[in-house]
Amino acid sequence: TLAIIAIVVVSRNMKPQSLDKYLKVLSIVVPILEVIKIVWESYYDITLGHGFNYVGLLPLYTCSMFIYVLPLAAWCKGKVKDCALAWLGTIGIFAGMTNFYYTQILFTYPFFTYATFMSLNFHFLMVLTGLLIVVSGYKKFKWRDIFKGWLPLFLFSLLVIPLDYALGVDYMLY
């Protein structure tokens, strides 16, 4: 929490070009780290005889949208970018903080595992990115922009909620 506050305070005057670079780098690094996490923890689960943990490892949770929204915020323009930035600056902050302080992955993996470290890092970056977008003025939010953040969530849920019911899992409905 203190690190997020310190970084945001120091970076509040970040130039739009710097934030563009940050988003582009993050849009490449975060998906790579997610693949590494899936491979690493799959090996861990399989060697322990639990099989592939599709419930805990597939990036289909609400917070997983960070992986999918980042490239849209970094590389797209217009309404697509607006919706992605709105998600990052609203739902992304709230969801990231929720899972940073109430880490869901601890129900599946012990604290000192790669998956837990990655989850904490992932949610830290999620909150930090959203706060940087808001505090730096990179996107000037209006009240209606909050609703733009719900559009990516709605579209993502059209895929994930049927999977919840079909597979008997709980990706988005917890």
Tab-separated table of N, CA and C in Angstrom:
chain	number	residue	atom	x	y	z
A	1	THR	N	0.823	-1.181	0.000
A	1	THR	CA	0.000	0.000	0.000
A	1	THR	C	0.871	1.250	0.000
A	2	LEU	N	1.868	1.268	0.870
A	2	LEU	CA	2.756	2.427	0.919
A	2	LEU	C	3.532	2.591	-0.380
A	3	ALA	N	3.934	1.476	-0.974
A	3	ALA	CA	4.665	1.545	-2.244
A	3	ALA	C	3.783	2.135	-3.342
A	4	ILE	N	2.528	1.719	-3.391
A	4	ILE	CA	1.607	2.253	-4.403
A	4	ILE	C	1.431	3.752	-4.196
A	5	ILE	N	1.193	4.158	-2.956
A	5	ILE	CA	1.005	5.581	-2.663
A	5	ILE	C	2.253	6.376	-3.048
A	6	ALA	N	3.422	5.879	-2.661
A	6	ALA	CA	4.675	6.577	-2.962
A	6	ALA	C	4.895	6.705	-4.463
A	7	ILE	N	4.691	5.618	-5.190
A	7	ILE	CA	4.906	5.650	-6.648
A	7	ILE	C	3.916	6.590	-7.317
A	8	VAL	N	2.664	6.551	-6.895
A	8	VAL	CA	1.651	7.425	-7.494
A	8	VAL	C	1.959	8.891	-7.199
A	9	VAL	N	2.353	9.191	-5.980
A	9	VAL	CA	2.673	10.578	-5.625
A	9	VAL	C	3.861	11.074	-6.448
A	10	VAL	N	4.885	10.263	-6.562
A	10	VAL	CA	6.070	10.659	-7.329
A	10	VAL	C	5.749	10.768	-8.819
A	11	SER	N	4.848	9.923	-9.308
A	11	SER	CA	4.569	9.856	-10.749
A	11	SER	C	3.341	10.653	-11.177
A	12	ARG	N	2.751	11.428	-10.293
A	12	ARG	CA	1.497	12.113	-10.623
A	12	ARG	C	1.644	13.103	-11.778
A	13	ASN	N	2.846	13.564	-12.030
A	13	ASN	CA	3.081	14.494	-13.144
A	13	ASN	C	3.670	13.779	-14.361
A	14	MET	N	3.464	12.486	-14.434
A	14	MET	CA	4.000	11.700	-15.549
A	14	MET	C	3.438	12.211	-16.878
A	15	LYS	N	4.293	12.335	-17.844
A	15	LYS	CA	3.879	12.810	-19.166
A	15	LYS	C	3.117	11.699	-19.890
A	16	PRO	N	2.185	12.072	-20.751
A	16	PRO	CA	1.414	11.064	-21.499
A	16	PRO	C	2.305	10.109	-22.305
A	17	GLN	N	3.411	10.608	-22.849
A	17	GLN	CA	4.308	9.749	-23.625
A	17	GLN	C	4.938	8.678	-22.732
A	18	SER	N	5.261	9.049	-21.507
A	18	SER	CA	5.837	8.079	-20.568
A	18	SER	C	4.813	7.032	-20.184
A	19	LEU	N	3.577	7.451	-19.973
A	19	LEU	CA	2.526	6.497	-19.628
A	19	LEU	C	2.203	5.601	-20.821
A	20	ASP	N	2.278	6.146	-22.032
A	20	ASP	CA	2.108	5.319	-23.234
A	20	ASP	C	3.144	4.200	-23.262
A	21	LYS	N	4.404	4.555	-23.011
A	21	LYS	CA	5.481	3.554	-22.986
A	21	LYS	C	5.234	2.520	-21.903
A	22	TYR	N	4.880	2.998	-20.713
A	22	TYR	CA	4.591	2.107	-19.578
A	22	TYR	C	3.498	1.101	-19.951
A	23	LEU	N	2.409	1.587	-20.561
A	23	LEU	CA	1.305	0.698	-20.943
A	23	LEU	C	1.748	-0.309	-22.011
A	24	LYS	N	2.563	0.137	-22.952
A	24	LYS	CA	3.021	-0.769	-24.009
A	24	LYS	C	3.935	-1.856	-23.459
A	25	VAL	N	4.852	-1.468	-22.584
A	25	VAL	CA	5.747	-2.467	-21.969
A	25	VAL	C	4.935	-3.445	-21.118
A	26	LEU	N	4.031	-2.908	-20.319
A	26	LEU	CA	3.211	-3.759	-19.452
A	26	LEU	C	2.320	-4.693	-20.269
A	27	SER	N	1.830	-4.214	-21.418
A	27	SER	CA	0.952	-5.052	-22.247
A	27	SER	C	1.693	-6.242	-22.845
A	28	ILE	N	3.004	-6.199	-22.848
A	28	ILE	CA	3.821	-7.320	-23.316
A	28	ILE	C	4.284	-8.175	-22.138
A	29	VAL	N	4.730	-7.534	-21.074
A	29	VAL	CA	5.304	-8.244	-19.926
A	29	VAL	C	4.249	-9.034	-19.144
A	30	VAL	N	3.096	-8.447	-18.889
A	30	VAL	CA	2.075	-9.104	-18.060
A	30	VAL	C	1.586	-10.422	-18.680
A	31	PRO	N	1.243	-10.469	-19.971
A	31	PRO	CA	0.842	-11.766	-20.538
A	31	PRO	C	1.959	-12.823	-20.489
A	32	ILE	N	3.203	-12.393	-20.673
A	32	ILE	CA	4.322	-13.340	-20.585
A	32	ILE	C	4.421	-13.905	-19.174
A	33	LEU	N	4.315	-13.044	-18.170
A	33	LEU	CA	4.351	-13.513	-16.785
A	33	LEU	C	3.175	-14.441	-16.469
A	34	GLU	N	2.037	-14.182	-17.064
A	34	GLU	CA	0.869	-15.047	-16.851
A	34	GLU	C	1.101	-16.436	-17.435
A	35	VAL	N	1.675	-16.507	-18.620
A	35	VAL	CA	1.987	-17.808	-19.226
A	35	VAL	C	3.006	-18.556	-18.373
A	36	ILE	N	4.022	-17.845	-17.897
A	36	ILE	CA	5.028	-18.471	-17.029
A	36	ILE	C	4.368	-19.017	-15.771
A	37	LYS	N	3.457	-18.239	-15.182
A	37	LYS	CA	2.749	-18.691	-13.974
A	37	LYS	C	1.940	-19.962	-14.255
A	38	ILE	N	1.234	-19.987	-15.374
A	38	ILE	CA	0.418	-21.153	-15.715
A	38	ILE	C	1.293	-22.384	-15.901
A	39	VAL	N	2.388	-22.246	-16.620
A	39	VAL	CA	3.295	-23.375	-16.848
A	39	VAL	C	3.921	-23.836	-15.531
A	40	TRP	N	4.411	-22.894	-14.746
A	40	TRP	CA	5.078	-23.220	-13.481
A	40	TRP	C	4.132	-23.935	-12.529
A	41	GLU	N	2.968	-23.356	-12.318
A	41	GLU	CA	2.032	-23.945	-11.357
A	41	GLU	C	1.395	-25.221	-11.896
A	42	SER	N	1.279	-25.360	-13.203
A	42	SER	CA	0.781	-26.611	-13.779
A	42	SER	C	1.763	-27.747	-13.486
A	43	TYR	N	3.038	-27.446	-13.648
A	43	TYR	CA	4.066	-28.439	-13.318
A	43	TYR	C	3.955	-28.833	-11.848
A	44	TYR	N	3.816	-27.838	-10.983
A	44	TYR	CA	3.671	-28.062	-9.532
A	44	TYR	C	2.456	-28.953	-9.255
A	45	ASP	N	1.307	-28.611	-9.835
A	45	ASP	CA	0.076	-29.367	-9.597
A	45	ASP	C	0.161	-30.789	-10.146
A	46	ILE	N	0.694	-30.916	-11.344
A	46	ILE	CA	0.757	-32.235	-11.994
A	46	ILE	C	1.728	-33.152	-11.260
A	47	THR	N	2.880	-32.616	-10.832
A	47	THR	CA	3.844	-33.466	-10.122
A	47	THR	C	3.324	-33.894	-8.751
A	48	LEU	N	2.410	-33.118	-8.186
A	48	LEU	CA	1.802	-33.514	-6.909
A	48	LEU	C	0.605	-34.445	-7.109
A	49	GLY	N	0.284	-34.721	-8.367
A	49	GLY	CA	-0.805	-35.639	-8.665
A	49	GLY	C	-2.184	-35.011	-8.688
A	50	HIS	N	-2.258	-33.687	-8.715
A	50	HIS	CA	-3.556	-33.013	-8.731
A	50	HIS	C	-4.090	-32.785	-10.144
A	51	GLY	N	-3.267	-32.979	-11.159
A	51	GLY	CA	-3.681	-32.699	-12.529
A	51	GLY	C	-3.641	-31.212	-12.825
A	52	PHE	N	-4.098	-30.846	-14.004
A	52	PHE	CA	-4.097	-29.438	-14.405
A	52	PHE	C	-5.220	-28.706	-13.669
A	53	ASN	N	-4.892	-27.635	-13.012
A	53	ASN	CA	-5.843	-26.860	-12.220
A	53	ASN	C	-6.479	-25.771	-13.082
A	54	TYR	N	-7.418	-26.150	-13.936
A	54	TYR	CA	-8.022	-25.164	-14.827
A	54	TYR	C	-8.856	-24.137	-14.077
A	55	VAL	N	-9.340	-24.472	-12.905
A	55	VAL	CA	-10.130	-23.517	-12.124
A	55	VAL	C	-9.240	-22.393	-11.597
A	56	GLY	N	-8.070	-22.723	-11.119
A	56	GLY	CA	-7.211	-21.720	-10.506
A	56	GLY	C	-6.256	-21.028	-11.447
A	57	LEU	N	-5.979	-21.631	-12.601
A	57	LEU	CA	-4.908	-21.090	-13.441
A	57	LEU	C	-5.359	-20.418	-14.732
A	58	LEU	N	-6.500	-20.781	-15.251
A	58	LEU	CA	-6.913	-20.146	-16.504
A	58	LEU	C	-7.277	-18.683	-16.242
A	59	PRO	N	-6.797	-17.782	-17.054
A	59	PRO	CA	-7.037	-16.349	-16.822
A	59	PRO	C	-8.442	-15.929	-17.282
A	60	LEU	N	-9.435	-16.375	-16.534
A	60	LEU	CA	-10.822	-16.067	-16.875
A	60	LEU	C	-11.555	-15.349	-15.739
A	61	TYR	N	-10.827	-14.882	-14.754
A	61	TYR	CA	-11.423	-14.147	-13.648
A	61	TYR	C	-11.594	-12.682	-14.039
A	62	THR	N	-12.352	-11.955	-13.257
A	62	THR	CA	-12.546	-10.524	-13.530
A	62	THR	C	-11.207	-9.804	-13.581
A	63	CYS	N	-10.318	-10.103	-12.659
A	63	CYS	CA	-9.006	-9.447	-12.650
A	63	CYS	C	-8.162	-9.845	-13.862
A	64	SER	N	-8.436	-10.998	-14.428
A	64	SER	CA	-7.688	-11.432	-15.606
A	64	SER	C	-7.918	-10.500	-16.788
A	65	MET	N	-8.977	-9.742	-16.713
A	65	MET	CA	-9.243	-8.781	-17.788
A	65	MET	C	-8.091	-7.793	-17.950
A	66	PHE	N	-7.326	-7.595	-16.891
A	66	PHE	CA	-6.151	-6.722	-16.957
A	66	PHE	C	-5.238	-7.150	-18.109
A	67	ILE	N	-5.081	-8.456	-18.280
A	67	ILE	CA	-4.240	-9.000	-19.343
A	67	ILE	C	-4.792	-8.625	-20.716
A	68	TYR	N	-6.110	-8.648	-20.840
A	68	TYR	CA	-6.750	-8.421	-22.134
A	68	TYR	C	-6.989	-6.939	-22.420
A	69	VAL	N	-7.179	-6.141	-21.380
A	69	VAL	CA	-7.470	-4.726	-21.551
A	69	VAL	C	-6.197	-3.908	-21.767
A	70	LEU	N	-5.086	-4.346	-21.174
A	70	LEU	CA	-3.823	-3.609	-21.331
A	70	LEU	C	-3.429	-3.377	-22.794
A	71	PRO	N	-3.425	-4.405	-23.639
A	71	PRO	CA	-3.065	-4.147	-25.043
A	71	PRO	C	-4.026	-3.175	-25.729
A	72	LEU	N	-5.296	-3.234	-25.339
A	72	LEU	CA	-6.266	-2.300	-25.931
A	72	LEU	C	-5.965	-0.868	-25.502
A	73	ALA	N	-5.608	-0.690	-24.243
A	73	ALA	CA	-5.267	0.643	-23.737
A	73	ALA	C	-3.950	1.145	-24.321
A	74	ALA	N	-3.038	0.226	-24.577
A	74	ALA	CA	-1.705	0.611	-25.051
A	74	ALA	C	-1.642	0.843	-26.553
A	75	TRP	N	-2.325	0.032	-27.323
A	75	TRP	CA	-2.117	0.030	-28.771
A	75	TRP	C	-3.296	0.541	-29.597
A	76	CYS	N	-4.485	0.595	-29.019
A	76	CYS	CA	-5.664	1.028	-29.782
A	76	CYS	C	-5.895	2.525	-29.636
A	77	LYS	N	-6.859	3.019	-30.397
A	77	LYS	CA	-7.235	4.432	-30.332
A	77	LYS	C	-8.754	4.530	-30.291
A	78	GLY	N	-9.236	5.708	-30.017
A	78	GLY	CA	-10.665	5.973	-30.079
A	78	GLY	C	-11.462	5.335	-28.954
A	79	LYS	N	-12.647	4.842	-29.323
A	79	LYS	CA	-13.577	4.304	-28.326
A	79	LYS	C	-13.058	3.048	-27.646
A	80	VAL	N	-12.314	2.233	-28.374
A	80	VAL	CA	-11.762	1.011	-27.782
A	80	VAL	C	-10.777	1.385	-26.677
A	81	LYS	N	-9.901	2.325	-26.959
A	81	LYS	CA	-8.940	2.786	-25.960
A	81	LYS	C	-9.657	3.432	-24.778
A	82	ASP	N	-10.690	4.231	-25.061
A	82	ASP	CA	-11.458	4.870	-23.995
A	82	ASP	C	-12.078	3.844	-23.054
A	83	CYS	N	-12.666	2.794	-23.618
A	83	CYS	CA	-13.278	1.746	-22.788
A	83	CYS	C	-12.217	1.016	-21.963
A	84	ALA	N	-11.080	0.739	-22.578
A	84	ALA	CA	-9.995	0.048	-21.861
A	84	ALA	C	-9.455	0.913	-20.726
A	85	LEU	N	-9.237	2.189	-20.995
A	85	LEU	CA	-8.738	3.093	-19.956
A	85	LEU	C	-9.780	3.278	-18.849
A	86	ALA	N	-11.052	3.324	-19.238
A	86	ALA	CA	-12.114	3.445	-18.239
A	86	ALA	C	-12.140	2.215	-17.341
A	87	TRP	N	-11.951	1.025	-17.925
A	87	TRP	CA	-11.911	-0.193	-17.106
A	87	TRP	C	-10.716	-0.149	-16.150
A	88	LEU	N	-9.548	0.225	-16.669
A	88	LEU	CA	-8.350	0.283	-15.833
A	88	LEU	C	-8.485	1.292	-14.702
A	89	GLY	N	-9.116	2.433	-14.991
A	89	GLY	CA	-9.224	3.503	-14.005
A	89	GLY	C	-10.388	3.372	-13.046
A	90	THR	N	-11.251	2.391	-13.248
A	90	THR	CA	-12.391	2.203	-12.340
A	90	THR	C	-12.402	0.778	-11.807
A	91	ILE	N	-12.927	-0.122	-12.586
A	91	ILE	CA	-13.065	-1.521	-12.167
A	91	ILE	C	-11.703	-2.136	-11.871
A	92	GLY	N	-10.701	-1.803	-12.669
A	92	GLY	CA	-9.362	-2.346	-12.460
A	92	GLY	C	-8.797	-1.987	-11.096
A	93	ILE	N	-8.984	-0.742	-10.692
A	93	ILE	CA	-8.494	-0.321	-9.373
A	93	ILE	C	-9.242	-1.064	-8.275
A	94	PHE	N	-10.559	-1.079	-8.369
A	94	PHE	CA	-11.371	-1.718	-7.333
A	94	PHE	C	-11.092	-3.225	-7.247
A	95	ALA	N	-11.088	-3.896	-8.392
A	95	ALA	CA	-10.850	-5.343	-8.396
A	95	ALA	C	-9.429	-5.665	-7.937
A	96	GLY	N	-8.475	-4.870	-8.381
A	96	GLY	CA	-7.086	-5.086	-7.977
A	96	GLY	C	-6.895	-4.925	-6.479
A	97	MET	N	-7.501	-3.885	-5.912
A	97	MET	CA	-7.383	-3.674	-4.464
A	97	MET	C	-8.069	-4.799	-3.685
A	98	THR	N	-9.225	-5.218	-4.175
A	98	THR	CA	-9.950	-6.293	-3.502
A	98	THR	C	-9.104	-7.556	-3.441
A	99	ASN	N	-8.519	-7.931	-4.559
A	99	ASN	CA	-7.734	-9.158	-4.582
A	99	ASN	C	-6.328	-8.985	-4.026
A	100	PHE	N	-5.858	-7.773	-3.931
A	100	PHE	CA	-4.557	-7.549	-3.301
A	100	PHE	C	-4.682	-7.740	-1.796
A	101	TYR	N	-5.782	-7.263	-1.230
A	101	TYR	CA	-5.971	-7.371	0.219
A	101	TYR	C	-6.676	-8.649	0.645
A	102	TYR	N	-7.432	-9.237	-0.253
A	102	TYR	CA	-8.111	-10.506	0.029
A	102	TYR	C	-7.710	-11.470	-1.077
A	103	THR	N	-6.519	-11.988	-0.966
A	103	THR	CA	-5.895	-12.770	-2.035
A	103	THR	C	-6.579	-14.123	-2.203
A	104	GLN	N	-7.340	-14.247	-3.281
A	104	GLN	CA	-8.109	-15.459	-3.571
A	104	GLN	C	-7.227	-16.686	-3.776
A	105	ILE	N	-6.048	-16.480	-4.320
A	105	ILE	CA	-5.182	-17.610	-4.670
A	105	ILE	C	-4.722	-18.391	-3.432
A	106	LEU	N	-4.811	-17.770	-2.261
A	106	LEU	CA	-4.408	-18.464	-1.037
A	106	LEU	C	-5.356	-19.606	-0.690
A	107	PHE	N	-6.525	-19.652	-1.333
A	107	PHE	CA	-7.427	-20.778	-1.141
A	107	PHE	C	-6.924	-22.020	-1.886
A	108	THR	N	-6.028	-21.794	-2.854
A	108	THR	CA	-5.527	-22.891	-3.678
A	108	THR	C	-4.066	-23.205	-3.395
A	109	TYR	N	-3.237	-22.176	-3.258
A	109	TYR	CA	-1.798	-22.360	-3.108
A	109	TYR	C	-1.314	-21.754	-1.790
A	110	PRO	N	-0.253	-22.316	-1.218
A	110	PRO	CA	0.337	-21.719	-0.005
A	110	PRO	C	0.914	-20.329	-0.310
A	111	PHE	N	1.186	-19.572	0.736
A	111	PHE	CA	1.670	-18.201	0.567
A	111	PHE	C	3.001	-18.139	-0.170
A	112	PHE	N	3.936	-19.000	0.182
A	112	PHE	CA	5.273	-18.943	-0.419
A	112	PHE	C	5.363	-19.807	-1.672
A	113	THR	N	4.561	-19.452	-2.664
A	113	THR	CA	4.629	-20.118	-3.964
A	113	THR	C	4.734	-19.047	-5.046
A	114	TYR	N	5.145	-19.486	-6.204
A	114	TYR	CA	5.286	-18.577	-7.335
A	114	TYR	C	3.938	-17.969	-7.705
A	115	ALA	N	2.876	-18.768	-7.680
A	115	ALA	CA	1.548	-18.271	-8.060
A	115	ALA	C	1.091	-17.158	-7.129
A	116	THR	N	1.320	-17.303	-5.849
A	116	THR	CA	0.918	-16.271	-4.894
A	116	THR	C	1.733	-15.005	-5.109
A	117	PHE	N	3.044	-15.166	-5.305
A	117	PHE	CA	3.893	-14.006	-5.586
A	117	PHE	C	3.407	-13.293	-6.841
A	118	MET	N	3.109	-14.042	-7.883
A	118	MET	CA	2.652	-13.455	-9.139
A	118	MET	C	1.294	-12.782	-8.966
A	119	SER	N	0.420	-13.385	-8.168
A	119	SER	CA	-0.897	-12.792	-7.936
A	119	SER	C	-0.767	-11.447	-7.231
A	120	LEU	N	0.065	-11.393	-6.208
A	120	LEU	CA	0.273	-10.124	-5.501
A	120	LEU	C	0.900	-9.085	-6.421
A	121	ASN	N	1.878	-9.490	-7.218
A	121	ASN	CA	2.523	-8.599	-8.174
A	121	ASN	C	1.527	-8.114	-9.230
A	122	PHE	N	0.728	-9.029	-9.745
A	122	PHE	CA	-0.272	-8.734	-10.774
A	122	PHE	C	-1.269	-7.688	-10.265
A	123	HIS	N	-1.803	-7.913	-9.069
A	123	HIS	CA	-2.800	-6.991	-8.528
A	123	HIS	C	-2.180	-5.653	-8.128
A	124	PHE	N	-0.935	-5.685	-7.694
A	124	PHE	CA	-0.201	-4.438	-7.427
A	124	PHE	C	-0.112	-3.615	-8.709
A	125	LEU	N	0.311	-4.246	-9.802
A	125	LEU	CA	0.426	-3.542	-11.080
A	125	LEU	C	-0.931	-3.056	-11.579
A	126	MET	N	-1.957	-3.830	-11.320
A	126	MET	CA	-3.306	-3.466	-11.742
A	126	MET	C	-3.764	-2.175	-11.053
A	127	VAL	N	-3.571	-2.116	-9.749
A	127	VAL	CA	-3.957	-0.925	-8.986
A	127	VAL	C	-3.066	0.253	-9.381
A	128	LEU	N	-1.779	0.023	-9.447
A	128	LEU	CA	-0.836	1.086	-9.798
A	128	LEU	C	-1.161	1.676	-11.169
A	129	THR	N	-1.413	0.837	-12.140
A	129	THR	CA	-1.703	1.306	-13.498
A	129	THR	C	-2.967	2.147	-13.521
A	130	GLY	N	-4.017	1.662	-12.883
A	130	GLY	CA	-5.258	2.428	-12.841
A	130	GLY	C	-5.087	3.765	-12.156
A	131	LEU	N	-4.380	3.774	-11.030
A	131	LEU	CA	-4.156	5.027	-10.307
A	131	LEU	C	-3.291	5.995	-11.105
A	132	LEU	N	-2.285	5.479	-11.804
A	132	LEU	CA	-1.447	6.354	-12.638
A	132	LEU	C	-2.270	7.010	-13.746
A	133	ILE	N	-3.185	6.250	-14.332
A	133	ILE	CA	-4.040	6.791	-15.389
A	133	ILE	C	-4.918	7.912	-14.835
A	134	VAL	N	-5.468	7.688	-13.656
A	134	VAL	CA	-6.365	8.672	-13.051
A	134	VAL	C	-5.600	9.891	-12.537
A	135	VAL	N	-4.562	9.656	-11.725
A	135	VAL	CA	-3.855	10.746	-11.041
A	135	VAL	C	-3.045	11.608	-12.006
A	136	SER	N	-2.457	10.992	-13.016
A	136	SER	CA	-1.628	11.768	-13.953
A	136	SER	C	-2.459	12.598	-14.916
A	137	GLY	N	-3.756	12.336	-14.983
A	137	GLY	CA	-4.606	13.043	-15.924
A	137	GLY	C	-4.484	12.496	-17.337
A	138	TYR	N	-3.883	11.315	-17.475
A	138	TYR	CA	-3.735	10.679	-18.791
A	138	TYR	C	-5.089	10.561	-19.475
A	139	LYS	N	-6.093	10.201	-18.689
A	139	LYS	CA	-7.476	10.181	-19.171
A	139	LYS	C	-8.280	11.052	-18.228
A	140	LYS	N	-8.928	12.027	-18.774
A	140	LYS	CA	-9.803	12.894	-17.989
A	140	LYS	C	-11.161	12.203	-17.900
A	141	PHE	N	-11.477	11.714	-16.723
A	141	PHE	CA	-12.716	10.964	-16.543
A	141	PHE	C	-13.904	11.876	-16.310
A	142	LYS	N	-15.002	11.501	-16.947
A	142	LYS	CA	-16.294	12.126	-16.693
A	142	LYS	C	-17.165	11.026	-16.091
A	143	TRP	N	-18.265	11.412	-15.499
A	143	TRP	CA	-19.122	10.413	-14.844
A	143	TRP	C	-19.574	9.322	-15.806
A	144	ARG	N	-19.862	9.661	-17.039
A	144	ARG	CA	-20.336	8.634	-17.988
A	144	ARG	C	-19.235	7.643	-18.367
A	145	ASP	N	-17.978	8.036	-18.159
A	145	ASP	CA	-16.862	7.138	-18.462
A	145	ASP	C	-16.862	5.903	-17.573
A	146	ILE	N	-17.452	6.026	-16.400
A	146	ILE	CA	-17.542	4.868	-15.515
A	146	ILE	C	-18.287	3.739	-16.216
A	147	PHE	N	-19.318	4.093	-16.968
A	147	PHE	CA	-20.107	3.083	-17.674
A	147	PHE	C	-19.325	2.460	-18.828
A	148	LYS	N	-18.404	3.227	-19.412
A	148	LYS	CA	-17.552	2.673	-20.471
A	148	LYS	C	-16.680	1.544	-19.927
A	149	GLY	N	-16.309	1.622	-18.657
A	149	GLY	CA	-15.511	0.570	-18.033
A	149	GLY	C	-16.273	-0.733	-17.883
A	150	TRP	N	-17.589	-0.633	-17.847
A	150	TRP	CA	-18.413	-1.843	-17.712
A	150	TRP	C	-18.552	-2.597	-19.030
A	151	LEU	N	-18.343	-1.921	-20.149
A	151	LEU	CA	-18.501	-2.590	-21.448
A	151	LEU	C	-17.522	-3.753	-21.632
A	152	PRO	N	-16.211	-3.574	-21.368
A	152	PRO	CA	-15.313	-4.732	-21.480
A	152	PRO	C	-15.696	-5.859	-20.522
A	153	LEU	N	-16.138	-5.494	-19.315
A	153	LEU	CA	-16.557	-6.509	-18.350
A	153	LEU	C	-17.767	-7.282	-18.866
A	154	PHE	N	-18.714	-6.582	-19.441
A	154	PHE	CA	-19.903	-7.224	-19.999
A	154	PHE	C	-19.525	-8.184	-21.132
A	155	LEU	N	-18.681	-7.720	-22.039
A	155	LEU	CA	-18.282	-8.571	-23.166
A	155	LEU	C	-17.507	-9.800	-22.692
A	156	PHE	N	-16.628	-9.610	-21.723
A	156	PHE	CA	-15.862	-10.725	-21.160
A	156	PHE	C	-16.802	-11.725	-20.469
A	157	SER	N	-17.807	-11.210	-19.769
A	157	SER	CA	-18.732	-12.090	-19.054
A	157	SER	C	-19.592	-12.911	-20.002
A	158	LEU	N	-19.811	-12.427	-21.230
A	158	LEU	CA	-20.564	-13.212	-22.206
A	158	LEU	C	-19.863	-14.526	-22.534
A	159	LEU	N	-18.550	-14.538	-22.435
A	159	LEU	CA	-17.769	-15.750	-22.655
A	159	LEU	C	-17.644	-16.568	-21.369
A	160	VAL	N	-17.356	-15.895	-20.275
A	160	VAL	CA	-16.958	-16.595	-19.052
A	160	VAL	C	-18.141	-17.165	-18.267
A	161	ILE	N	-19.224	-16.451	-18.159
A	161	ILE	CA	-20.351	-16.939	-17.355
A	161	ILE	C	-20.929	-18.242	-17.913
A	162	PRO	N	-21.101	-18.384	-19.215
A	162	PRO	CA	-21.529	-19.707	-19.706
A	162	PRO	C	-20.529	-20.816	-19.366
A	163	LEU	N	-19.220	-20.487	-19.383
A	163	LEU	CA	-18.213	-21.469	-18.973
A	163	LEU	C	-18.369	-21.831	-17.498
A	164	ASP	N	-18.699	-20.837	-16.673
A	164	ASP	CA	-18.961	-21.102	-15.253
A	164	ASP	C	-20.008	-22.206	-15.099
A	165	TYR	N	-21.096	-22.048	-15.820
A	165	TYR	CA	-22.187	-23.028	-15.712
A	165	TYR	C	-21.846	-24.356	-16.389
A	166	ALA	N	-21.213	-24.287	-17.548
A	166	ALA	CA	-20.894	-25.510	-18.294
A	166	ALA	C	-19.878	-26.377	-17.544
A	167	LEU	N	-18.884	-25.751	-16.953
A	167	LEU	CA	-17.821	-26.496	-16.276
A	167	LEU	C	-18.061	-26.659	-14.775
A	168	GLY	N	-19.073	-25.975	-14.270
A	168	GLY	CA	-19.342	-26.048	-12.832
A	168	GLY	C	-18.261	-25.376	-12.003
A	169	VAL	N	-17.705	-24.299	-12.545
A	169	VAL	CA	-16.667	-23.551	-11.844
A	169	VAL	C	-17.176	-22.161	-11.505
A	170	ASP	N	-16.303	-21.360	-10.910
A	170	ASP	CA	-16.723	-20.036	-10.467
A	170	ASP	C	-15.654	-19.016	-10.813
A	171	TYR	N	-15.623	-18.605	-12.080
A	171	TYR	CA	-14.633	-17.628	-12.507
A	171	TYR	C	-15.076	-16.197	-12.191
A	172	MET	N	-16.316	-15.871	-12.530
A	172	MET	CA	-16.760	-14.476	-12.381
A	172	MET	C	-17.883	-14.301	-11.375
A	173	LEU	N	-18.442	-15.351	-10.874
A	173	LEU	CA	-19.666	-15.206	-10.091
A	173	LEU	C	-19.440	-15.274	-8.593
A	174	TYR	N	-18.188	-15.335	-8.143
A	174	TYR	CA	-17.972	-15.407	-6.704
A	174	TYR	C	-18.320	-14.091	-6.137
